[in-house]
PDB file of C-alpha atoms in Angstrom:
ATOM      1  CA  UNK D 486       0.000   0.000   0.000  1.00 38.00           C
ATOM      2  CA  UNK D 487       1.579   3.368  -0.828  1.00 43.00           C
ATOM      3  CA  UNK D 488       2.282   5.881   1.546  1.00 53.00           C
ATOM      4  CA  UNK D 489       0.215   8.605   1.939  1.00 64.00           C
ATOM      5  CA  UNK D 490       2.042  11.862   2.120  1.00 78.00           C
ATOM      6  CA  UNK D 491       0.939  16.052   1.396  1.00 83.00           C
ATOM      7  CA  UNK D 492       3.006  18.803   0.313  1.00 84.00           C
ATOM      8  CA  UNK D 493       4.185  21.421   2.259  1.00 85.00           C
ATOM      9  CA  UNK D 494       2.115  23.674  -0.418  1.00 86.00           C
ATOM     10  CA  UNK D 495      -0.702  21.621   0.232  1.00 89.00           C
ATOM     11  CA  UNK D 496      -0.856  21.608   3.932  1.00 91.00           C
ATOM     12  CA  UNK D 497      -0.403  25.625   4.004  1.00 92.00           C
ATOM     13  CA  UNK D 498      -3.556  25.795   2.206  1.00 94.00           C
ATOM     14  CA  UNK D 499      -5.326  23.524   4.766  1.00 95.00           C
ATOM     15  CA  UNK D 500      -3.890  25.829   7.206  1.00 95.00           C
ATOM     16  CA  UNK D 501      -4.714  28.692   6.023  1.00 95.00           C
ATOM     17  CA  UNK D 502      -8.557  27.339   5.355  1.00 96.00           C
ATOM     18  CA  UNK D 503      -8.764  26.899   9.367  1.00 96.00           C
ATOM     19  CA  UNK D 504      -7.178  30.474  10.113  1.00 96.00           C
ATOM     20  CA  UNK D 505     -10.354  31.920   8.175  1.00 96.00           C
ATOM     21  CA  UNK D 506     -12.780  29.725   9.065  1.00 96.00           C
ATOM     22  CA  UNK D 507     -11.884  30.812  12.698  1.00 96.00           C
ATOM     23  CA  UNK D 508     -11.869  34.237  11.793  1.00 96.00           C
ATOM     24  CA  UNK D 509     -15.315  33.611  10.099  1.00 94.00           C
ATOM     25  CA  UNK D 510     -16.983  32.708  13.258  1.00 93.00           C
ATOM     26  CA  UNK D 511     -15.649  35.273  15.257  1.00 92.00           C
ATOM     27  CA  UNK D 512     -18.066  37.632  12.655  1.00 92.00           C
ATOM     28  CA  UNK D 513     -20.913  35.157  12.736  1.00 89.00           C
ATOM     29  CA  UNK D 514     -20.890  35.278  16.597  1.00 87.00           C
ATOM     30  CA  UNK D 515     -20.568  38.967  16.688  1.00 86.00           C
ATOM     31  CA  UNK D 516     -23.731  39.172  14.650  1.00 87.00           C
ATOM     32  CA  UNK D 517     -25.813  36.671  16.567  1.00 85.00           C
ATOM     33  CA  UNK D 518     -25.055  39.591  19.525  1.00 83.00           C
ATOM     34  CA  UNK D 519     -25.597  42.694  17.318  1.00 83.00           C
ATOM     35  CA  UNK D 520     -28.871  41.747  15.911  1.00 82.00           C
ATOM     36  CA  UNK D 521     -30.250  40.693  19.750  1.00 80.00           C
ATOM     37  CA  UNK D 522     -30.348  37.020  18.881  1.00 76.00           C
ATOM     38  CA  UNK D 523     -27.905  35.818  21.555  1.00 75.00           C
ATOM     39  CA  UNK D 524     -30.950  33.688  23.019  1.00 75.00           C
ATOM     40  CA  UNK D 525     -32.256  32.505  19.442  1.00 77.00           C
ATOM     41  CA  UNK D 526     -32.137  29.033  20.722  1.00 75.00           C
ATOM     42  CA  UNK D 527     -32.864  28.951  24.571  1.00 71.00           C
ATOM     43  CA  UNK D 528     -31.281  25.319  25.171  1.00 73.00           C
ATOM     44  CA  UNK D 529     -27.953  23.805  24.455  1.00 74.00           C
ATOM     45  CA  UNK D 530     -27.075  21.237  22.464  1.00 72.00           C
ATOM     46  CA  UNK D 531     -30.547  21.698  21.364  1.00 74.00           C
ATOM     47  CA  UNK D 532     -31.936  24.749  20.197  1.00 75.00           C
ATOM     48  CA  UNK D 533     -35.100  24.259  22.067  1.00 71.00           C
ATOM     49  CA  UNK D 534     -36.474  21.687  24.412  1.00 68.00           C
ATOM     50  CA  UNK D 535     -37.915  20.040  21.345  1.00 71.00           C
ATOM     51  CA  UNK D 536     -36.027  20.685  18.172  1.00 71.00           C
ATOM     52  CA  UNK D 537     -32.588  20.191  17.609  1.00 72.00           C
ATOM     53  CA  UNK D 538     -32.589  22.604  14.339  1.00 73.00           C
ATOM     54  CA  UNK D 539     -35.029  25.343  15.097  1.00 70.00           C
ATOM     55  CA  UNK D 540     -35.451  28.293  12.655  1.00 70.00           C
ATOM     56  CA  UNK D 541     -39.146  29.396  13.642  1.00 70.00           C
ATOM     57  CA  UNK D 542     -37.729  33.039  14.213  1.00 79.00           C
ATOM     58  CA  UNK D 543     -35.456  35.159  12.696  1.00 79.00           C
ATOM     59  CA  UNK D 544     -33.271  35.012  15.981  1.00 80.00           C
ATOM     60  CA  UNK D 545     -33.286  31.536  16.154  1.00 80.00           C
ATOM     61  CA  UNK D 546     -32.178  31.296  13.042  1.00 82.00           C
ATOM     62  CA  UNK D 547     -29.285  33.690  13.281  1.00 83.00           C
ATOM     63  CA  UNK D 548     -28.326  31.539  15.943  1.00 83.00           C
ATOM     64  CA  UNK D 549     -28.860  28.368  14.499  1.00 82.00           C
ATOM     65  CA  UNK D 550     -26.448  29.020  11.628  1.00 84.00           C
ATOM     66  CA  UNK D 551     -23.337  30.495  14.380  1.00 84.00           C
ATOM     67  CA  UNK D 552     -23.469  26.960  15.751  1.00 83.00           C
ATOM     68  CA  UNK D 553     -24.030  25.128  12.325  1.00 84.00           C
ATOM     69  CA  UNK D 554     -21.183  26.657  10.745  1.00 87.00           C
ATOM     70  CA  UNK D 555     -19.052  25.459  14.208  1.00 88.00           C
ATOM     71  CA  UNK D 556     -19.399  21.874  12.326  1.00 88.00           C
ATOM     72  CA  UNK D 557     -17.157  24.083   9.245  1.00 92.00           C
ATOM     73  CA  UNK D 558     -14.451  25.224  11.889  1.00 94.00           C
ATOM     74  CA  UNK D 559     -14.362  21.749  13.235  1.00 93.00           C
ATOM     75  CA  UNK D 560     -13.608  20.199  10.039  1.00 94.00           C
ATOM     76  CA  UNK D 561     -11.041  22.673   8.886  1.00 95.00           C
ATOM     77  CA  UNK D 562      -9.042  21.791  12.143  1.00 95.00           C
ATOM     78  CA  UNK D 563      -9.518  18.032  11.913  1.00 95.00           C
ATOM     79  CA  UNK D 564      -7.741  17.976   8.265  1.00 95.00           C
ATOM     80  CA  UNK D 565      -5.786  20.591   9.774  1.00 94.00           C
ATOM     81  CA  UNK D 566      -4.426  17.690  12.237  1.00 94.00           C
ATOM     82  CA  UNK D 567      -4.682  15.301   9.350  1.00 93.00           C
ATOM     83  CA  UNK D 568      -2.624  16.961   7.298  1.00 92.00           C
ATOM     84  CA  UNK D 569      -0.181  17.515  10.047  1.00 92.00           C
ATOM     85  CA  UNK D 570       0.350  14.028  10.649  1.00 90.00           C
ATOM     86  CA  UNK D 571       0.894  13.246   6.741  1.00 89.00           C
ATOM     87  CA  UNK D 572       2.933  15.994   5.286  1.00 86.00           C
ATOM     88  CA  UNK D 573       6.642  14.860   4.559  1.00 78.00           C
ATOM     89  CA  UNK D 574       8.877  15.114   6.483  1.00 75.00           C
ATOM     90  CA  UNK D 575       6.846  15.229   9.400  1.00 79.00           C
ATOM     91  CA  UNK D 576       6.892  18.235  11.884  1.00 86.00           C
ATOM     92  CA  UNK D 577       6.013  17.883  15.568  1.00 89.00           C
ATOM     93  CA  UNK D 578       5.841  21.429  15.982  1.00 89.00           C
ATOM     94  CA  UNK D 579       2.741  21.935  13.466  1.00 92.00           C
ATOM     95  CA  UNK D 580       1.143  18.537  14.517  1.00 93.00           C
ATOM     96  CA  UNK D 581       1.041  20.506  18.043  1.00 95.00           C
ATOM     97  CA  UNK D 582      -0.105  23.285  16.744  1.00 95.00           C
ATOM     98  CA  UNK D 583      -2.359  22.110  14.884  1.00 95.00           C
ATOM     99  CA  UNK D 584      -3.842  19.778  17.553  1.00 95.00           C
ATOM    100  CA  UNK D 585      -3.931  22.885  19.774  1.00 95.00           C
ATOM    101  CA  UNK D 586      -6.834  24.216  17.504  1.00 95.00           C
ATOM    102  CA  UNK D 587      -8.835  21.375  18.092  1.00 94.00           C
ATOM    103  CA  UNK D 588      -8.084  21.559  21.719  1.00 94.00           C
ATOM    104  CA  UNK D 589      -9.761  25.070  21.512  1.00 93.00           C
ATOM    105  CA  UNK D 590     -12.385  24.637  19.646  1.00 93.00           C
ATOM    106  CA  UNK D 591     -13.926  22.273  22.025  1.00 93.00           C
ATOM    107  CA  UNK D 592     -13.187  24.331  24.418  1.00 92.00           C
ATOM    108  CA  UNK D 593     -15.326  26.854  22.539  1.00 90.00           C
ATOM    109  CA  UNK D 594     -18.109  24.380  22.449  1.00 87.00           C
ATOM    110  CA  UNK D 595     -18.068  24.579  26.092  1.00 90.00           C
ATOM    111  CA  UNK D 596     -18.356  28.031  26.335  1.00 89.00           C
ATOM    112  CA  UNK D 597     -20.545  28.357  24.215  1.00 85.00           C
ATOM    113  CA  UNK D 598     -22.974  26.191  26.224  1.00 84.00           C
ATOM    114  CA  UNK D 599     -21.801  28.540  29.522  1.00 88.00           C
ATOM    115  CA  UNK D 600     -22.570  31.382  27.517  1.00 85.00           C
ATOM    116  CA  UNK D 601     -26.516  29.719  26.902  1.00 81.00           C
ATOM    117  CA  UNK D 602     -27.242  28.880  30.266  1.00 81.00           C
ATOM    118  CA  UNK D 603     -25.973  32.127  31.775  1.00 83.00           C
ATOM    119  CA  UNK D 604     -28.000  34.032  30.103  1.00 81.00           C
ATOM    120  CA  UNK D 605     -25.410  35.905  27.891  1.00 83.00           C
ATOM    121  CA  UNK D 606     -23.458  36.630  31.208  1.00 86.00           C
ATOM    122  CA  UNK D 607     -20.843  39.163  29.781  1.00 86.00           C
ATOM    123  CA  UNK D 608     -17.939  37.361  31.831  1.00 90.00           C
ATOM    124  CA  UNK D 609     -18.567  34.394  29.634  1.00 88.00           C
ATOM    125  CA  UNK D 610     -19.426  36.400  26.508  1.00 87.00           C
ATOM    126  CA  UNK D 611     -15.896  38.138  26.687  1.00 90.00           C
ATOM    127  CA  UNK D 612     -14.306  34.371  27.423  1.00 91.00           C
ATOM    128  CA  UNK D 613     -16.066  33.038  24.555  1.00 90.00           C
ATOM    129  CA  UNK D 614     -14.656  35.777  22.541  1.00 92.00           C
ATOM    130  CA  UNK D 615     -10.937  35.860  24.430  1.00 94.00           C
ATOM    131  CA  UNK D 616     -10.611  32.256  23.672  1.00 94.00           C
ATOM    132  CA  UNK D 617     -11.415  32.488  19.802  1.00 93.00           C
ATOM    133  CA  UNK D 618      -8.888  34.703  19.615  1.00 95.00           C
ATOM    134  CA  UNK D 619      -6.482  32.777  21.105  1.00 95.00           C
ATOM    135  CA  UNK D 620      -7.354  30.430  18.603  1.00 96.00           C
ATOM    136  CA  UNK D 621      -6.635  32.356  15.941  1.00 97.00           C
ATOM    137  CA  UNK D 622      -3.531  33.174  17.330  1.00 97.00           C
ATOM    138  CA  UNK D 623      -2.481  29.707  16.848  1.00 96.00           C
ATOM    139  CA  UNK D 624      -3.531  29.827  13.378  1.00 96.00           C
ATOM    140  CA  UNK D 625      -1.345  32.598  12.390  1.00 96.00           C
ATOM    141  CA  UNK D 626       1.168  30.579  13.741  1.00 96.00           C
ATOM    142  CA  UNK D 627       0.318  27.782  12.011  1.00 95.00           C
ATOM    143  CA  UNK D 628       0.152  29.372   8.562  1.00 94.00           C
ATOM    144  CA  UNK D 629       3.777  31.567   9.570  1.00 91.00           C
ATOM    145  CA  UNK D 630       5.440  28.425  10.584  1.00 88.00           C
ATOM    146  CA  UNK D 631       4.136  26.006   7.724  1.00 87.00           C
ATOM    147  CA  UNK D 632       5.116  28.777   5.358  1.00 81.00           C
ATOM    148  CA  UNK D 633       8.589  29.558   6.701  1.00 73.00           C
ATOM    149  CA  UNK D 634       9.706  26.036   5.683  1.00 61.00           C
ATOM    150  CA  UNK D 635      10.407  24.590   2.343  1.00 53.00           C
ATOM    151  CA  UNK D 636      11.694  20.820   1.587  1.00 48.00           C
ATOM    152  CA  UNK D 637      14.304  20.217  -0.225  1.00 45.00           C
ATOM    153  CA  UNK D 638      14.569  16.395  -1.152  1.00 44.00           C
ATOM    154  CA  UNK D 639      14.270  15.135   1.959  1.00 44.00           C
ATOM    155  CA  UNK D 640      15.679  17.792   4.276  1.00 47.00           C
ATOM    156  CA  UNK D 641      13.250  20.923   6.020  1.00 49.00           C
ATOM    157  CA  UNK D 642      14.761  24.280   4.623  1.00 49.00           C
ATOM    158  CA  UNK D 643      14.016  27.365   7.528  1.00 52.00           C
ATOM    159  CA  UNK D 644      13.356  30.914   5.425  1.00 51.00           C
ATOM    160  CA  UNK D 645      14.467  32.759   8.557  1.00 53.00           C
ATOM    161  CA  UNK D 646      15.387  35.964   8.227  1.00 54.00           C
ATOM    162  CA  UNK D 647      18.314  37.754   9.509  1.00 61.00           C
ATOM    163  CA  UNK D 648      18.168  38.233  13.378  1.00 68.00           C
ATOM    164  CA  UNK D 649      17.113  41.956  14.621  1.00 77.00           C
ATOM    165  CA  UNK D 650      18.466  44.279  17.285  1.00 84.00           C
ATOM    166  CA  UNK D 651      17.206  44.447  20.860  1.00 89.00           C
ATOM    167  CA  UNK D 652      15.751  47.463  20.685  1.00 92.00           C
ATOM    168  CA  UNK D 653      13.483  45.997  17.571  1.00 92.00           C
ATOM    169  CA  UNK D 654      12.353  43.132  19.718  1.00 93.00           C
ATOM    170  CA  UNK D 655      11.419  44.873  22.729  1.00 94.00           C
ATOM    171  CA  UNK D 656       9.193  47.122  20.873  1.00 95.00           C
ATOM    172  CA  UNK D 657       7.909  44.427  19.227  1.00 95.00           C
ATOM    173  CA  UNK D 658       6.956  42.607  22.199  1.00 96.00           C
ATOM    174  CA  UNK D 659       5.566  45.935  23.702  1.00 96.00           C
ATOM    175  CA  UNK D 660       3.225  46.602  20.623  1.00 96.00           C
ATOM    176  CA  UNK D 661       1.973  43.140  20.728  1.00 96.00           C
ATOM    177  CA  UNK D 662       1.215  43.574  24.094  1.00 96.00           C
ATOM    178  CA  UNK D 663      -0.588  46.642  24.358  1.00 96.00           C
ATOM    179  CA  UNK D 664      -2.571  45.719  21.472  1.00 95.00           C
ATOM    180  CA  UNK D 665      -3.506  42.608  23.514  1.00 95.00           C
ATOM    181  CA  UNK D 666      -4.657  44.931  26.194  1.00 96.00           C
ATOM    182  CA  UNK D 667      -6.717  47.455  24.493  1.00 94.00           C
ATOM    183  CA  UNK D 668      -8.215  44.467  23.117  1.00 94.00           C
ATOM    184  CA  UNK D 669      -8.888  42.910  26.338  1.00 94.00           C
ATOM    185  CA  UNK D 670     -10.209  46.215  27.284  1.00 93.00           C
ATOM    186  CA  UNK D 671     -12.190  46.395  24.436  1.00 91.00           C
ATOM    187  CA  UNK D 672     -14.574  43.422  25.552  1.00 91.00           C
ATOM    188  CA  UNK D 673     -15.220  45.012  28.593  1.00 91.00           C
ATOM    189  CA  UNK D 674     -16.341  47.817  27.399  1.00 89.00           C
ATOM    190  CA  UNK D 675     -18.936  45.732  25.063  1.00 86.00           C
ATOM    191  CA  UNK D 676     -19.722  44.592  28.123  1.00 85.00           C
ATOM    192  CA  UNK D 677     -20.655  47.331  29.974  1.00 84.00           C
ATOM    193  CA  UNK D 678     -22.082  48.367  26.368  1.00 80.00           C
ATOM    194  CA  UNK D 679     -25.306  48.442  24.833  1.00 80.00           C
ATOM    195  CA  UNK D 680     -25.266  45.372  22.767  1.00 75.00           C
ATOM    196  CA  UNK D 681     -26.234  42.416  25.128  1.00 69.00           C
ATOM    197  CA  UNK D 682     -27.250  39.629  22.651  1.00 69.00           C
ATOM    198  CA  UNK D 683     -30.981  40.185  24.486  1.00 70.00           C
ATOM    199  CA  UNK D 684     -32.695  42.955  25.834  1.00 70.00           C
ATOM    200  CA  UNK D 685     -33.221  40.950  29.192  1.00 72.00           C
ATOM    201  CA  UNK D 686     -29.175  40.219  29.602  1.00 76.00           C
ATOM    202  CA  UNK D 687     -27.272  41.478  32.133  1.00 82.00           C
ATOM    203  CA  UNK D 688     -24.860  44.470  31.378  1.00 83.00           C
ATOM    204  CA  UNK D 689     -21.483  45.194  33.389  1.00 84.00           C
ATOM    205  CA  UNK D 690     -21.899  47.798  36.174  1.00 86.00           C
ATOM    206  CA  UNK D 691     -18.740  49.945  34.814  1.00 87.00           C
ATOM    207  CA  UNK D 692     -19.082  53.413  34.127  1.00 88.00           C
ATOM    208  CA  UNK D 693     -18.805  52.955  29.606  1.00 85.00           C
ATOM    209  CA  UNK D 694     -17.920  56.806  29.161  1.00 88.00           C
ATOM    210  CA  UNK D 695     -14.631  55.891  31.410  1.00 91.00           C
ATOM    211  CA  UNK D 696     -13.765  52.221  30.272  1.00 91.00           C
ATOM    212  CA  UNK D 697     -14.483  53.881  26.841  1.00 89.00           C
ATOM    213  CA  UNK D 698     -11.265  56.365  27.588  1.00 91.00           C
ATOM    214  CA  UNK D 699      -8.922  53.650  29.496  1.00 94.00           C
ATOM    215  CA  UNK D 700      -9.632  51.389  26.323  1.00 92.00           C
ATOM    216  CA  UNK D 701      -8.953  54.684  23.736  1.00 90.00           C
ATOM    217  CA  UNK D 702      -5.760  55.185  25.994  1.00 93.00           C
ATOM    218  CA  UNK D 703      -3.975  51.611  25.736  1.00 94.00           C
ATOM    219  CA  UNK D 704      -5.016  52.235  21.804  1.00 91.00           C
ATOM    220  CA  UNK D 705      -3.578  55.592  21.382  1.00 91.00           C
ATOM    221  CA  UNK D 706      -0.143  54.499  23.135  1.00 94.00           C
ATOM    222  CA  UNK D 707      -0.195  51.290  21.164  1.00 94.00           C
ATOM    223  CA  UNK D 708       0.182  53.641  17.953  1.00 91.00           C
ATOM    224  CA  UNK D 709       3.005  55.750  19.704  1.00 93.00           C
ATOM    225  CA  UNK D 710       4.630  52.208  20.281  1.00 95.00           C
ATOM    226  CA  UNK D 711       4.081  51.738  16.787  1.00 95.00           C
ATOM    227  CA  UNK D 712       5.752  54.779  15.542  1.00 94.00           C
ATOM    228  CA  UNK D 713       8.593  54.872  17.730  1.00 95.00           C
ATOM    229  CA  UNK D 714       9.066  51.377  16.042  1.00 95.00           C
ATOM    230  CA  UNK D 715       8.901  52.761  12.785  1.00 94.00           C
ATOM    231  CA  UNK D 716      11.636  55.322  13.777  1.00 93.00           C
ATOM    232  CA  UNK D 717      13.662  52.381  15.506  1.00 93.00           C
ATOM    233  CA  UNK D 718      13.760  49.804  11.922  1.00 93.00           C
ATOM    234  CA  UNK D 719      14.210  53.184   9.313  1.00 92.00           C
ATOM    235  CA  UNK D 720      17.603  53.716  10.655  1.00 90.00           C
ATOM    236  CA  UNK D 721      18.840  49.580  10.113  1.00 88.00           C
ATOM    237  CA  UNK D 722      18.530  49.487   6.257  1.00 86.00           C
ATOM    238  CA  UNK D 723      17.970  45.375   6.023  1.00 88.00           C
ATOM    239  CA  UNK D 724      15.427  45.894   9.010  1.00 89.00           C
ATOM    240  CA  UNK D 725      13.130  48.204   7.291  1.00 91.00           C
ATOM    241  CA  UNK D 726      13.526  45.887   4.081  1.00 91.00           C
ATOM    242  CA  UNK D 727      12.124  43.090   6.162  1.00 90.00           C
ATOM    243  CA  UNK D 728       9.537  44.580   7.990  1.00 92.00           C
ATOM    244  CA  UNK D 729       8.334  47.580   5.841  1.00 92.00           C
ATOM    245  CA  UNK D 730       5.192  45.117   4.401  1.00 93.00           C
ATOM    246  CA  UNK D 731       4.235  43.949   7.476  1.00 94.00           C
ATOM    247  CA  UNK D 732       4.639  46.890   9.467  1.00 94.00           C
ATOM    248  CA  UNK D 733       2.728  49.334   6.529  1.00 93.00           C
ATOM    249  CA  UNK D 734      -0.411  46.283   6.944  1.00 94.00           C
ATOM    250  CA  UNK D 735      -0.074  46.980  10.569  1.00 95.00           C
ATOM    251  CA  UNK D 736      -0.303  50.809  10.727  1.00 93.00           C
ATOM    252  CA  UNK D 737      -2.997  50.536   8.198  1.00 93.00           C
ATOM    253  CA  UNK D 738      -5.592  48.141   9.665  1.00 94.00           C
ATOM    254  CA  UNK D 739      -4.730  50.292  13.273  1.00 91.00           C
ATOM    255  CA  UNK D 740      -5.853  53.528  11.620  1.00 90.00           C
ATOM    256  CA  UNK D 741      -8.957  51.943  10.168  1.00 92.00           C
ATOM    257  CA  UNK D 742      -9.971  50.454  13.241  1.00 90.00           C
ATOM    258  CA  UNK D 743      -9.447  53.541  15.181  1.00 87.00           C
ATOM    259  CA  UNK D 744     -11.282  55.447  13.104  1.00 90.00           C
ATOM    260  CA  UNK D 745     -13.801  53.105  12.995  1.00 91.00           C
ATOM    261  CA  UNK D 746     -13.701  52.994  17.051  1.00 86.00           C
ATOM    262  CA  UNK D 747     -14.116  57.181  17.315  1.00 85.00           C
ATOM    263  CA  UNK D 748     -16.790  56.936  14.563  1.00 90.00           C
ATOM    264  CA  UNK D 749     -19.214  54.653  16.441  1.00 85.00           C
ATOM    265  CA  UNK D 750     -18.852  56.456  19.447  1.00 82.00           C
ATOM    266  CA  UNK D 751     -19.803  59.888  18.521  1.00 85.00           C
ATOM    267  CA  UNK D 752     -22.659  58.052  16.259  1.00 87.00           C
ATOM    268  CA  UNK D 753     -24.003  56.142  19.130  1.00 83.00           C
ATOM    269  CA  UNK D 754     -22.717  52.740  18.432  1.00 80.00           C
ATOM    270  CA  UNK D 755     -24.958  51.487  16.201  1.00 85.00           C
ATOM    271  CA  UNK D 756     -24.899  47.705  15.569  1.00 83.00           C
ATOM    272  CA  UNK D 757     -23.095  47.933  11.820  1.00 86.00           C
ATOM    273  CA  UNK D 758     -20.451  49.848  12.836  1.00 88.00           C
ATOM    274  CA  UNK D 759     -19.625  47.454  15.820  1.00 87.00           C
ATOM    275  CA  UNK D 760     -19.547  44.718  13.555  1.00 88.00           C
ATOM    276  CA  UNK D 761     -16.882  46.540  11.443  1.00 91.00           C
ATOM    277  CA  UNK D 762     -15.132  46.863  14.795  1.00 90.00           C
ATOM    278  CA  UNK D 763     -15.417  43.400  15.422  1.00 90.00           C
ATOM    279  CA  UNK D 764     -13.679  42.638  12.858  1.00 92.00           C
ATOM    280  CA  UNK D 765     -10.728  44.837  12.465  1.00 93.00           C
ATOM    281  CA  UNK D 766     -10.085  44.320  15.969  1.00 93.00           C
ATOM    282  CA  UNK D 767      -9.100  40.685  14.954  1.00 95.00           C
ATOM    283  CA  UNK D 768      -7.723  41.952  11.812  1.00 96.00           C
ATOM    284  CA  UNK D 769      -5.034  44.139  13.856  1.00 95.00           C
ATOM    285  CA  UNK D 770      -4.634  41.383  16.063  1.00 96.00           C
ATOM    286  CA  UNK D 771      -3.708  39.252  12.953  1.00 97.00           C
ATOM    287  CA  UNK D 772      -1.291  41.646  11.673  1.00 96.00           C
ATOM    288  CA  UNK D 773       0.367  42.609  14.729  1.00 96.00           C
ATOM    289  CA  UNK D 774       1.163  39.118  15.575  1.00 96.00           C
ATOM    290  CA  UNK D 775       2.959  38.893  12.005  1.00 95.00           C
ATOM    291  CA  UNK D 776       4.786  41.497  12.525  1.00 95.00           C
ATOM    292  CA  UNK D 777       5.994  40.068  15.819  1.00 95.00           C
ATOM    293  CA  UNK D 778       6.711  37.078  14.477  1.00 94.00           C
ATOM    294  CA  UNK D 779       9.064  38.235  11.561  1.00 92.00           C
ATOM    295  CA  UNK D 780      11.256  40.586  14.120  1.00 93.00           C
ATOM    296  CA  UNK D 781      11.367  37.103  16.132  1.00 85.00           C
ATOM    297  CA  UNK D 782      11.902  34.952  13.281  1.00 75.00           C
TER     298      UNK D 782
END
């Protein structure tokens, strides 16, 4: 019987297929809480007491297709693992990987179910949401590591780049972390924020107008990070040659979402614009961590 084997082409397709499908259900859940259908389907696993699949109301349905398309995002990660196990040579760091996103999304599973029964508590919503992003985070690294490598015959060939100076690093690491902050900070203050999932859920007791401003804050010194960062690589010629791309996808989704962020404010958040937000917050996120990753590489 032959042996089965994939391509390291191959496999950073598969990988690739699980890092959107992940960021696809971050949107779809975002939705089911924008358009108040958060309690579509009052029961877990069922939808109701009586139906499995339920799709008498507009809410249920909403909610009905977030946790149908969870059977998509559990596929993707399966072959994900599959492929992990049969690409040649084999790599123990993406079969770990790769087996961390199925980890996760059963762990989301879970959640999800806490986030039912509480009755959208927003500790749990922000969890729910916390933890898909650290799934995605494993994704990106996925899809950098599987495409860093090349095989040559039989022998894994690193595309590392040149190492970077101390200085780079550090801000590196300090950029990535205050854009994990202001992204933590960000759920609570959709917490403490109009859009529930259900008129009847249960809000955070935190002032919004001030976790509004400690959330703009870690934002607004992310982007002085950023630019001090900018300054740092301009004045190391094969730095800024590396980095430029990444760094100019950065600074670009950053602006957007801030804009975005301001813009719903002073509008009065309605739902579309949060679910813009939404969804460059996990854009940034995507692009900050690939920019950390090539000043690490």
């Amino acid at each position: 019987m032959p042996k089965r084997e994939l391509s390291d082409s191959s496999f950073l397709r598969i990988s690739r297929i699980s890092l959107v499908s992940l960021y696809a259900i971050i949107i779809t859940g975002s939705l089911v809480r924008l358009t108040g259908s958060g309690l579509g389907c009052a029961d877990w696993p069922q939808c109701s007491s009586t139906q499995f699949v339920d799709v008498s109301t507009g809410h249920a349905a909403i909610e009905q297709i977030n946790r149908l398309f969870t059977g998509v995002v559990s596929a993707a990660v399966i072959a994900a693992v599959l492929g992990s196990i049969f690409v040649t040579p084999r790599r123990r760091s993406l079969i770990w990987l790769s087996s961390g996103l199925v980890v996760g999304v059963l762990a989301q599973v879970i959640l999800g179910a806490v986030v039912v029964l509480t009755g959208l508590n927003p500790w749990s919503n922000m969890a729910h949401f916390l933890v898909s992003l650290a799934l995605v985070t494993t994704a990106v690294f996925l899809v950098e590591h599987a495409g860093a490598t090349r095989v040559v015959g039989d022998v894994v060939v690193s595309d590392a780049k040149l190492p970077t100076g101390r200085m780079t690093r550090r801000l590196a690491d300090l950029i990535l972390g205050l854009c994990g902050l202001a992204i933590v900070l960000g759920t609570v203050v959709t917490g403490a924020g109009p859009h529930a999932g259900d008129e009847n859920a249960i809000r955070l007791t935190f002032d919004l107008r001030s976790i509004t401003r400690i959330h703009s804050t870690s934002v607004l010194l992310c982007v002085a990070a950023t630019l001090i960062f900018l300054a740092q690589i301009r004045r190391n010629t094969s730095e800024w040659m590396r980095l430029k791309a990444k760094l100019e996808m950065f600074l670009a989704v950053a602006v957007a979402q801030g804009g975005v962020g301001y813009l719903q404010y002073f509008s009065g958040v309605p739902a579309q614009l949060v679910a813009v937000h939404v969804a460059l917050a996990v854009a940034v996120w995507i692009s900050a961590l690939r920019l950390w990753i090539a000043v690490r590489q």
